Coordinates of C-alpha atoms in Angstrom, one line a residue:
L1 CA 13.0 -134.3 94.7
G2 CA 16.4 -133.8 93.0
N3 CA 16.5 -132.5 89.4
G4 CA 15.1 -135.9 88.2
G5 CA 12.1 -135.7 90.5
S6 CA 11.5 -132.1 89.6
T7 CA 11.6 -133.0 85.9
L8 CA 8.9 -135.6 86.4
H9 CA 6.9 -133.2 88.5
A10 CA 7.1 -130.5 85.8
L11 CA 5.9 -133.0 83.2
R12 CA 2.9 -133.8 85.4
C13 CA 2.1 -130.1 85.7
L14 CA 2.2 -129.8 81.9
E15 CA -0.2 -132.6 81.5
E16 CA -2.6 -131.3 84.2
Q17 CA -2.6 -127.9 82.6
Y18 CA -2.8 -128.8 78.9
G19 CA -4.2 -132.4 78.8
D20 CA -3.5 -134.1 75.4
E21 CA -2.4 -130.8 73.9
W22 CA 1.1 -131.1 75.3
T23 CA 1.7 -134.1 73.0
S24 CA 2.5 -131.5 70.3
F25 CA 4.7 -129.2 72.5
T26 CA 8.4 -128.6 72.3
V27 CA 9.4 -127.9 75.9
L28 CA 12.5 -126.2 77.3
L29 CA 13.0 -127.4 80.9
I30 CA 15.7 -125.6 82.9
H31 CA 16.6 -126.7 86.4
S32 CA 16.8 -123.4 88.3
G33 CA 19.6 -124.5 90.5
G34 CA 19.0 -126.3 93.8
Y35 CA 20.5 -125.0 97.1
S36 CA 23.5 -123.7 95.2
Q37 CA 25.8 -124.5 98.2
R38 CA 28.9 -123.9 96.1
L39 CA 27.8 -120.5 94.9
P40 CA 25.6 -119.2 97.6
N41 CA 24.9 -115.7 96.2
A42 CA 22.7 -117.6 93.7
S43 CA 20.9 -119.6 96.5
A44 CA 18.0 -117.2 97.3
L45 CA 16.9 -116.4 93.8
G46 CA 18.1 -119.5 91.8
K47 CA 21.2 -120.0 89.6
I48 CA 19.2 -119.4 86.4
F49 CA 18.8 -115.7 87.5
T50 CA 22.6 -115.3 88.0
A51 CA 23.6 -111.9 86.5
L52 CA 26.2 -111.8 83.8
P53 CA 28.6 -108.9 83.3
L54 CA 27.0 -108.2 80.0
G55 CA 24.3 -106.0 78.5
E56 CA 22.3 -102.9 79.4
P57 CA 20.3 -103.8 81.5
V58 CA 22.3 -106.8 82.5
Y59 CA 21.5 -110.3 81.1
Q60 CA 20.8 -113.1 83.4
M61 CA 21.8 -116.7 82.8
L62 CA 18.2 -117.3 81.5
E63 CA 18.6 -114.8 78.6
L64 CA 21.9 -116.5 77.6
K65 CA 20.3 -119.9 77.6
L66 CA 17.4 -118.7 75.4
A67 CA 19.9 -117.1 73.0
M68 CA 22.1 -120.2 72.9
Y69 CA 19.2 -122.6 72.1
I70 CA 17.3 -120.2 69.8
D71 CA 17.8 -122.4 66.7
F72 CA 16.8 -125.7 68.4
P73 CA 12.9 -125.7 68.3
R74 CA 12.7 -125.5 64.5
R75 CA 14.5 -128.8 64.2
M76 CA 12.9 -130.5 67.1
K77 CA 10.0 -133.0 67.2
P78 CA 7.6 -132.7 70.2
G79 CA 9.5 -133.5 73.3
V80 CA 11.5 -132.0 76.2
L81 CA 15.0 -130.4 76.2
V82 CA 16.5 -130.6 79.7
T83 CA 19.4 -128.3 80.8
C84 CA 21.1 -127.0 83.9
S85 CA 21.2 -123.4 85.0
D86 CA 24.9 -123.0 85.6
D87 CA 26.5 -124.2 82.3
I88 CA 27.2 -122.5 79.0
E89 CA 27.7 -124.5 75.8
L90 CA 29.4 -122.6 73.0
Y91 CA 30.0 -124.4 69.7
S92 CA 30.6 -123.7 66.1
T93 CA 29.4 -125.8 63.2
G94 CA 29.8 -125.7 59.4
V95 CA 27.3 -123.6 57.4
T96 CA 25.4 -126.7 56.3
E97 CA 25.6 -128.6 59.7
T98 CA 22.5 -128.4 61.9
I99 CA 21.7 -129.8 65.3
T100 CA 18.4 -131.7 65.1
F101 CA 16.4 -133.4 67.8
D102 CA 14.1 -135.7 65.8
K103 CA 15.0 -139.3 66.8
P104 CA 13.0 -141.5 69.2
G105 CA 14.4 -141.9 72.7
F106 CA 17.1 -139.5 74.1
T107 CA 19.5 -137.2 72.2
A108 CA 22.4 -135.6 74.0
L109 CA 25.0 -133.0 73.1
A110 CA 28.6 -134.2 73.6
H111 CA 31.7 -132.0 74.0
P112 CA 35.4 -133.0 73.9
S113 CA 36.9 -132.6 77.5
D114 CA 40.0 -133.6 79.3
L115 CA 39.7 -136.6 81.6
A116 CA 39.7 -134.5 84.8
V117 CA 36.5 -132.8 83.6
G118 CA 35.0 -136.2 82.9
T119 CA 35.3 -137.2 86.6
T120 CA 32.7 -134.5 87.6
H121 CA 30.3 -134.9 84.6
G122 CA 28.5 -137.5 82.5
V123 CA 30.8 -139.3 80.0
F124 CA 29.6 -141.0 76.8
V125 CA 31.1 -144.3 75.6
L126 CA 30.4 -143.9 71.9
D127 CA 29.7 -146.8 69.6
P128 CA 32.7 -146.6 67.2
S129 CA 30.8 -148.1 64.3
S130 CA 28.3 -145.3 64.4
F131 CA 30.8 -142.4 64.4
S132 CA 33.7 -141.5 62.2
G133 CA 35.1 -138.6 64.3
K134 CA 35.2 -136.3 61.2
G135 CA 33.9 -132.8 61.0
G136 CA 32.7 -130.3 63.5
L137 CA 29.4 -131.9 64.1
E138 CA 28.5 -135.6 63.9
Y139 CA 25.7 -137.9 64.9
G140 CA 26.5 -141.1 66.7
S141 CA 25.0 -143.5 69.1
C142 CA 26.0 -144.1 72.6
Y143 CA 26.9 -147.6 73.8
R144 CA 26.9 -146.7 77.5
F145 CA 26.7 -143.5 79.7
L146 CA 29.0 -143.1 82.7
H147 CA 28.0 -140.7 85.5
K148 CA 31.0 -138.9 87.2
P149 CA 33.3 -141.9 86.6
D150 CA 36.9 -142.1 87.8
V151 CA 39.7 -142.2 85.2
E152 CA 40.2 -145.9 85.5
T153 CA 36.5 -146.6 84.7
M154 CA 36.7 -144.3 81.7
Q155 CA 39.7 -146.2 80.4
Q156 CA 38.3 -149.6 81.0
S157 CA 35.0 -148.9 79.4
G158 CA 36.4 -147.5 76.2
A159 CA 35.3 -143.9 76.7
V160 CA 38.8 -142.4 76.3
C161 CA 39.8 -141.2 72.8
V162 CA 43.4 -140.6 71.9
R163 CA 44.5 -137.7 69.8
G164 CA 45.8 -138.9 66.4
D165 CA 43.1 -141.4 66.0
R166 CA 41.0 -138.6 64.7
P167 CA 43.3 -136.0 63.1
Q168 CA 40.7 -133.2 62.9
L169 CA 40.5 -133.2 66.6
S170 CA 44.1 -132.1 67.1
S171 CA 43.0 -128.5 67.5
P172 CA 39.2 -128.0 67.8
G173 CA 38.1 -124.5 68.6
S174 CA 37.8 -125.3 72.2
C175 CA 41.4 -125.8 73.0
G176 CA 43.3 -122.6 72.4
D177 CA 46.9 -122.9 71.2
S178 CA 47.7 -126.0 73.2
G179 CA 45.3 -128.2 71.1
M180 CA 43.4 -131.0 72.6
P181 CA 45.1 -133.0 75.4
S182 CA 46.4 -136.3 74.0
E183 CA 43.6 -138.2 75.8
Y184 CA 40.1 -136.9 76.0
V185 CA 36.5 -138.0 76.6
Y186 CA 33.1 -136.7 75.4
T187 CA 31.1 -135.2 78.2
D188 CA 27.4 -134.3 78.5
S189 CA 25.5 -131.1 78.8
V190 CA 22.0 -130.7 77.4
F191 CA 19.7 -133.7 76.5
Y192 CA 16.4 -134.1 74.7
M193 CA 13.8 -136.8 75.1
D194 CA 11.0 -137.3 72.6
H195 CA 7.4 -137.0 73.6
S196 CA 6.7 -140.7 74.0
T197 CA 9.8 -141.2 76.2
A198 CA 8.7 -138.2 78.4
Q199 CA 5.2 -139.8 78.5
Q200 CA 6.6 -143.1 79.7
L201 CA 8.5 -141.4 82.5
L202 CA 5.4 -139.5 83.5
E203 CA 3.3 -142.7 83.7
F204 CA 6.0 -144.2 85.9
Y205 CA 5.8 -141.1 88.2
K206 CA 2.1 -141.3 88.5
Q207 CA 2.3 -145.0 89.5
M208 CA 5.0 -144.1 92.1
G209 CA 2.6 -141.7 93.8
T210 CA 5.2 -139.8 95.9
L211 CA 9.0 -139.9 95.6
G212 CA 10.8 -140.6 98.9
C213 CA 14.2 -139.9 97.5
E214 CA 16.3 -137.6 95.3
I215 CA 16.5 -138.6 91.6
D216 CA 19.1 -137.2 89.3
A217 CA 17.9 -136.5 85.7
Y218 CA 21.4 -137.1 84.4
G219 CA 22.7 -140.0 86.4
D220 CA 19.4 -141.9 86.9
F221 CA 17.9 -141.4 83.5
L222 CA 20.9 -141.6 81.2
Q223 CA 22.8 -144.4 82.9
A224 CA 19.9 -146.8 82.0
L225 CA 20.3 -146.1 78.3
G226 CA 22.3 -147.7 75.5
P227 CA 23.0 -151.4 74.7
G228 CA 26.0 -151.5 77.2
A229 CA 24.0 -150.2 80.2
T230 CA 24.1 -152.5 83.3
P231 CA 22.1 -152.1 86.5
D232 CA 25.3 -151.9 88.7
Y233 CA 25.0 -148.1 89.1
T234 CA 21.7 -148.4 90.8
K235 CA 23.5 -149.6 94.0
N236 CA 26.3 -147.0 93.9
T237 CA 25.2 -144.1 96.1
S238 CA 28.7 -142.4 96.5
N239 CA 27.7 -139.4 94.5
V240 CA 24.3 -138.8 96.2
S241 CA 24.0 -135.7 98.3
K242 CA 21.4 -137.3 100.5
E243 CA 21.1 -141.0 100.8
D244 CA 17.4 -141.9 101.1
S245 CA 15.9 -145.3 101.7
G246 CA 14.2 -146.4 98.5
L247 CA 16.7 -144.8 96.1
V248 CA 18.1 -148.1 95.0
A249 CA 14.6 -149.5 94.4
V250 CA 13.5 -146.4 92.4
R251 CA 16.7 -146.6 90.3
Q252 CA 16.1 -150.2 89.5
Q253 CA 12.5 -149.5 88.4
L254 CA 13.8 -146.6 86.2
Y255 CA 16.4 -148.9 84.8
S256 CA 13.9 -151.6 83.8
L257 CA 11.6 -148.9 82.4
L258 CA 14.2 -147.2 80.2
Q259 CA 16.5 -150.1 79.4
G260 CA 16.8 -150.6 75.6
T261 CA 15.8 -146.9 74.9
A262 CA 18.2 -145.3 72.4
L263 CA 20.8 -142.7 73.5
N264 CA 21.7 -140.7 70.3
V265 CA 24.6 -138.3 70.6
V266 CA 25.3 -135.1 68.7
V267 CA 29.1 -134.9 68.9
L268 CA 30.2 -131.2 68.7
N269 CA 33.9 -131.4 68.1
N270 CA 34.3 -127.6 67.9
S271 CA 32.6 -126.8 71.2
Q272 CA 33.4 -125.9 74.7
F273 CA 31.3 -126.5 77.9
Y274 CA 31.7 -124.0 80.7
H275 CA 30.4 -124.5 84.2
I276 CA 29.9 -121.6 86.6
G277 CA 28.5 -123.4 89.5
T278 CA 31.2 -122.7 92.1
T279 CA 32.7 -119.6 93.6
Q280 CA 36.1 -120.4 92.0
E281 CA 34.6 -121.0 88.5
Y282 CA 32.5 -117.8 88.9
L283 CA 35.5 -115.6 89.8
F284 CA 37.7 -117.2 87.2
H285 CA 35.3 -116.8 84.3
F286 CA 34.1 -113.3 85.2
T287 CA 37.4 -111.7 86.2
A288 CA 40.4 -113.6 84.8
E289 CA 41.5 -113.5 81.2
S290 CA 39.3 -116.5 80.6
K291 CA 38.3 -117.8 77.2
L292 CA 34.6 -117.6 78.1
R293 CA 35.1 -113.9 79.0
F294 CA 36.6 -113.3 75.6
E295 CA 34.1 -115.4 73.7
L296 CA 31.0 -113.8 75.3
G297 CA 32.5 -110.3 75.5
L298 CA 32.0 -110.1 79.3
Q299 CA 32.6 -106.6 80.6
P300 CA 34.7 -105.5 83.7
V301 CA 31.9 -103.0 84.4
A302 CA 28.4 -103.8 83.4
F303 CA 25.5 -101.4 83.9
S304 CA 27.0 -99.7 87.0
I305 CA 27.9 -96.3 88.4
F306 CA 31.6 -96.5 88.7
P307 CA 34.1 -93.7 89.7
D308 CA 36.4 -92.6 86.9
S309 CA 39.4 -92.9 89.2
A310 CA 39.1 -96.7 89.2
K311 CA 38.6 -97.3 85.5
T312 CA 42.1 -98.7 84.9
L313 CA 41.4 -102.0 86.6
D314 CA 40.5 -104.7 84.1
Q315 CA 40.4 -107.8 86.3
L316 CA 37.1 -106.9 87.8
S317 CA 33.5 -107.6 87.4
I318 CA 31.1 -105.0 88.6
I319 CA 27.4 -105.8 87.8
Q320 CA 24.5 -103.5 88.4
S321 CA 26.1 -101.8 91.3
I322 CA 26.8 -98.2 92.6
L323 CA 30.4 -97.5 93.7
E324 CA 31.2 -94.2 95.2
P325 CA 34.5 -92.3 94.5
G326 CA 37.1 -93.3 97.0
C327 CA 36.2 -96.9 97.3
V328 CA 38.8 -99.5 96.2
V329 CA 38.1 -102.9 94.7
G330 CA 41.0 -105.4 94.4
P331 CA 41.6 -107.4 91.2
G332 CA 39.7 -110.6 90.7
S333 CA 36.7 -109.5 92.7
V334 CA 33.0 -109.6 91.7
I335 CA 30.5 -107.0 93.0
E336 CA 26.8 -107.5 92.1
Y337 CA 23.6 -105.6 93.0
S338 CA 25.4 -103.7 95.8
R339 CA 26.2 -100.1 96.9
I340 CA 29.7 -99.5 98.0
G341 CA 30.6 -96.3 100.0
P342 CA 33.7 -94.1 99.7
E343 CA 35.5 -95.6 102.7
V344 CA 35.3 -99.3 101.6
S345 CA 38.1 -101.3 100.3
V346 CA 37.5 -104.8 99.0
G347 CA 40.4 -107.2 98.7
K348 CA 41.4 -109.5 95.9
G349 CA 39.3 -112.4 94.7
S350 CA 36.2 -111.5 96.8
I351 CA 32.5 -111.7 96.0
V352 CA 30.1 -109.1 97.3
S353 CA 26.4 -109.6 96.5
G354 CA 23.2 -107.7 97.4
S355 CA 24.9 -105.6 100.1
Y356 CA 25.0 -102.0 101.2
I357 CA 28.3 -100.9 102.8
N358 CA 28.3 -97.3 103.9
F359 CA 30.9 -97.4 106.6
N360 CA 34.7 -97.5 106.8
V361 CA 35.8 -101.1 106.4
D362 CA 38.5 -103.3 104.7
I363 CA 36.9 -106.4 103.4
P364 CA 39.7 -109.0 103.2
S365 CA 40.8 -110.9 100.1
G366 CA 39.0 -114.2 99.4
C367 CA 35.9 -113.1 101.2
F368 CA 32.4 -114.1 100.2
L369 CA 29.7 -111.7 101.4
S370 CA 26.0 -112.0 100.4
S371 CA 23.0 -110.4 102.0
V372 CA 19.5 -111.8 102.1
S373 CA 16.2 -110.1 103.1
V374 CA 14.1 -112.3 105.4
K375 CA 10.6 -112.2 106.8
M376 CA 10.0 -114.2 109.9
T377 CA 7.3 -112.0 111.4
D378 CA 5.4 -109.5 109.4
R379 CA 8.4 -107.2 108.9
V380 CA 11.4 -107.4 106.7
E381 CA 14.8 -107.9 108.3
Y382 CA 18.3 -108.6 106.9
V383 CA 20.9 -111.2 107.3
T384 CA 24.3 -111.3 105.6
M385 CA 26.3 -114.5 105.2
V386 CA 30.1 -114.2 105.2
F387 CA 32.6 -117.0 104.4
G388 CA 35.9 -117.6 102.8
V389 CA 35.5 -118.1 99.1
G390 CA 37.0 -121.5 99.5
D391 CA 34.9 -122.6 102.5
D392 CA 33.1 -125.9 102.0
L393 CA 29.4 -125.3 102.7
K394 CA 28.5 -128.8 101.5
K395 CA 30.6 -130.5 104.2
S396 CA 28.8 -131.8 107.2
V397 CA 29.6 -134.1 110.2
K398 CA 27.2 -136.2 112.2
L399 CA 28.6 -135.6 115.7
L400 CA 29.3 -132.4 117.7
T401 CA 32.6 -133.9 118.7
D402 CA 33.6 -133.7 115.0
I403 CA 32.8 -130.1 114.2
H404 CA 36.5 -129.1 114.6
S405 CA 36.9 -130.4 111.1
L406 CA 34.7 -127.6 109.8
Q407 CA 36.6 -124.6 108.7
F408 CA 35.3 -121.0 108.6
F409 CA 37.8 -118.7 106.8
G410 CA 40.6 -121.1 107.6
V411 CA 39.8 -121.4 111.3
S412 CA 38.2 -124.4 112.9
L413 CA 34.5 -123.8 113.8
P414 CA 34.9 -124.4 117.6
E415 CA 37.6 -121.7 117.8
C416 CA 35.3 -119.3 116.0
L417 CA 32.4 -120.1 118.4
D418 CA 34.6 -119.3 121.3
L419 CA 35.4 -115.9 119.9
W420 CA 31.7 -115.3 119.3
S421 CA 30.6 -116.5 122.8
L422 CA 28.5 -119.2 121.3
E423 CA 28.2 -122.7 122.6
A424 CA 28.6 -125.8 120.4
S425 CA 25.3 -127.7 121.0
D426 CA 22.6 -129.4 118.9
Q427 CA 20.6 -126.1 119.1
L428 CA 23.4 -124.3 117.3
F429 CA 22.5 -126.2 114.1
S430 CA 19.2 -125.8 112.2
S431 CA 19.0 -129.2 110.6
E432 CA 16.6 -131.9 111.9
D433 CA 18.8 -134.8 110.8
T434 CA 22.3 -134.8 112.2
R435 CA 23.9 -132.8 109.4
L436 CA 26.2 -130.3 111.2
G437 CA 28.0 -128.0 108.8
L438 CA 28.5 -124.3 107.9
W439 CA 25.3 -124.5 105.9
T440 CA 23.2 -125.4 109.0
A441 CA 25.2 -123.4 111.7
R442 CA 23.1 -120.7 113.3
I443 CA 25.8 -118.0 113.3
F444 CA 24.5 -115.0 111.3
P445 CA 22.9 -112.1 113.1
V446 CA 19.4 -110.8 112.0
C447 CA 19.4 -107.0 111.8
S448 CA 16.8 -104.4 111.1
T449 CA 18.7 -102.7 108.3
L450 CA 20.8 -104.0 105.4
S451 CA 23.9 -102.0 106.2
E452 CA 23.8 -103.0 109.9
S453 CA 23.6 -106.7 108.9
V454 CA 26.7 -106.3 106.7
R455 CA 28.5 -104.5 109.5
M456 CA 27.7 -107.3 112.0
S457 CA 28.8 -110.1 109.7
L458 CA 32.0 -108.3 108.9
N459 CA 32.6 -107.8 112.6
M460 CA 32.3 -111.6 113.0
L461 CA 34.8 -112.2 110.3
N462 CA 37.2 -109.5 111.7
S463 CA 37.1 -111.2 115.1
V464 CA 38.1 -114.6 113.6
Q465 CA 40.9 -113.0 111.5
H466 CA 42.3 -111.1 114.5
K467 CA 41.4 -113.6 117.2
S468 CA 39.5 -110.9 119.1
A469 CA 36.2 -111.5 120.8
F470 CA 32.9 -110.4 119.2
K471 CA 29.9 -111.4 121.2
L472 CA 27.0 -112.8 119.1
S473 CA 25.1 -114.3 122.0
G474 CA 22.6 -111.3 122.2
F475 CA 21.4 -111.6 118.6
Q476 CA 18.8 -113.7 116.9
L477 CA 21.0 -116.0 114.7
L478 CA 20.1 -117.8 111.5
S479 CA 21.8 -120.5 109.5
V480 CA 22.1 -120.2 105.7
E481 CA 19.5 -123.0 105.5
E482 CA 17.1 -120.9 107.5
M483 CA 17.8 -117.7 105.5
L484 CA 16.4 -119.6 102.5
T485 CA 13.4 -120.7 104.4
Y486 CA 12.5 -117.2 105.5
K487 CA 13.8 -115.3 102.4
D488 CA 11.8 -112.4 101.1
V489 CA 12.4 -112.4 97.4
E490 CA 10.2 -109.4 96.7
D491 CA 12.3 -107.2 99.0
M492 CA 15.5 -108.4 97.4
L493 CA 14.1 -107.6 94.0
E494 CA 13.0 -104.2 95.2
L495 CA 16.6 -103.4 96.3
R496 CA 17.8 -104.4 92.8
K497 CA 15.1 -102.2 91.3
Q498 CA 16.2 -99.2 93.3
I499 CA 19.8 -99.6 92.1
Y500 CA 18.5 -100.1 88.5
G501 CA 16.5 -96.8 88.8
E502 CA 19.4 -94.8 90.0
I503 CA 21.7 -96.1 87.3
C504 CA 19.1 -95.2 84.6
L505 CA 18.7 -91.7 86.1
Q506 CA 22.5 -91.2 86.1
R507 CA 22.7 -92.4 82.4
Q508 CA 20.0 -89.9 81.4
K509 CA 21.9 -87.1 83.1
E510 CA 25.1 -88.0 81.4
K511 CA 23.3 -88.1 78.0
S512 CA 21.6 -84.7 78.5

């Protein structure tokens, strides 16, 4: 469905459940986070349930979203506020300035960003006559919306602002000491649509019957808005994760439906938009001296049992985990919902999620390790995915002869398969269409216990690092794609609950 299709589907569910009553609702609609291929420890449960190194018990992204938007409903007419699950918008406004969502059509928040950020987000071309560029918060109207544009497009379409035109922007709160870059654009985050616009989209969805393609709520809705919108984007499918037949036609219909609808913009000059949708961003914001870490007060150790001997390290993020005395965790690493035994050392810049490691092992730097409970028959089993933090799980090729371009921990996939005694064949990949990649490669062994599954996956990694054979041919193997098909969420939550219970018990002992 994509996040656009799922938005339409959610509107339909609201109408089915509440009938005409929903005409008076203010709705918060959060996309829970797709496949999360760039941050796979959030794949099984959804990015909106990503744990933050904050609070006792720890907050999840959901609580943070609710806290950030807590003032909105009072100043919102009936309608729908749409937001992603992996972004954080922090802003400051004057005492008398308020964000209101009360105009017909769409209203979006806009944040000053450098041009590089603009290439991966939506960018507003603001109507200069509607907007003076003064003050921390300002209402303007958008002439045209660009979706993930290149720098040249931003410049040609008039989206780029130059510092000096608007003096108060020389050092908005978002830019630290360096001030704003000399050129910047306004990028998107959250948007609101009033009820009648949501109703229009819903009627369109009902007429469509079923969607045969992925629609993007940002690109496909917002690009149709504003007086400068043109239908050219409907044919551009370079940003689409899966090109389906029918996408261009659906986009053209959406364009003619929404064309002429207003796009109002709330310009937040003192604001910062943070994205934690990739392993790199996640590690940086949670462990480095990041501005977000400072602004939210993120903790190196949040709601965890942590040996005193290791308390000196600050560049860490330990979230609801139990670490035993003797274990070592390198700087820049994140450990969440895990138990780490005394003979374990974790290298620098690694992510360990949902794992139980009770044996002697050195986990290398830059390692991504995440365990998933699966239920294929009537019993629960365990699979642990292991990758390099920088491995590209989105990359895929169409032919077996091209899989040498896929890299697992810096080594080409065919080399790895040789070490694991696996054959490169169509059966090695789980995907029906010819999408051959790390996401669909059946390489992870299914085991009966959590710690055994971690051990086997680390053995695989060790064999690649040391170019020594480790035979996988005797195991039942799953791809990450299949792990998500067979995931057993209840068991994964049960493991988290057990860790939670032990930490609570330990806290009570310490108090008494």
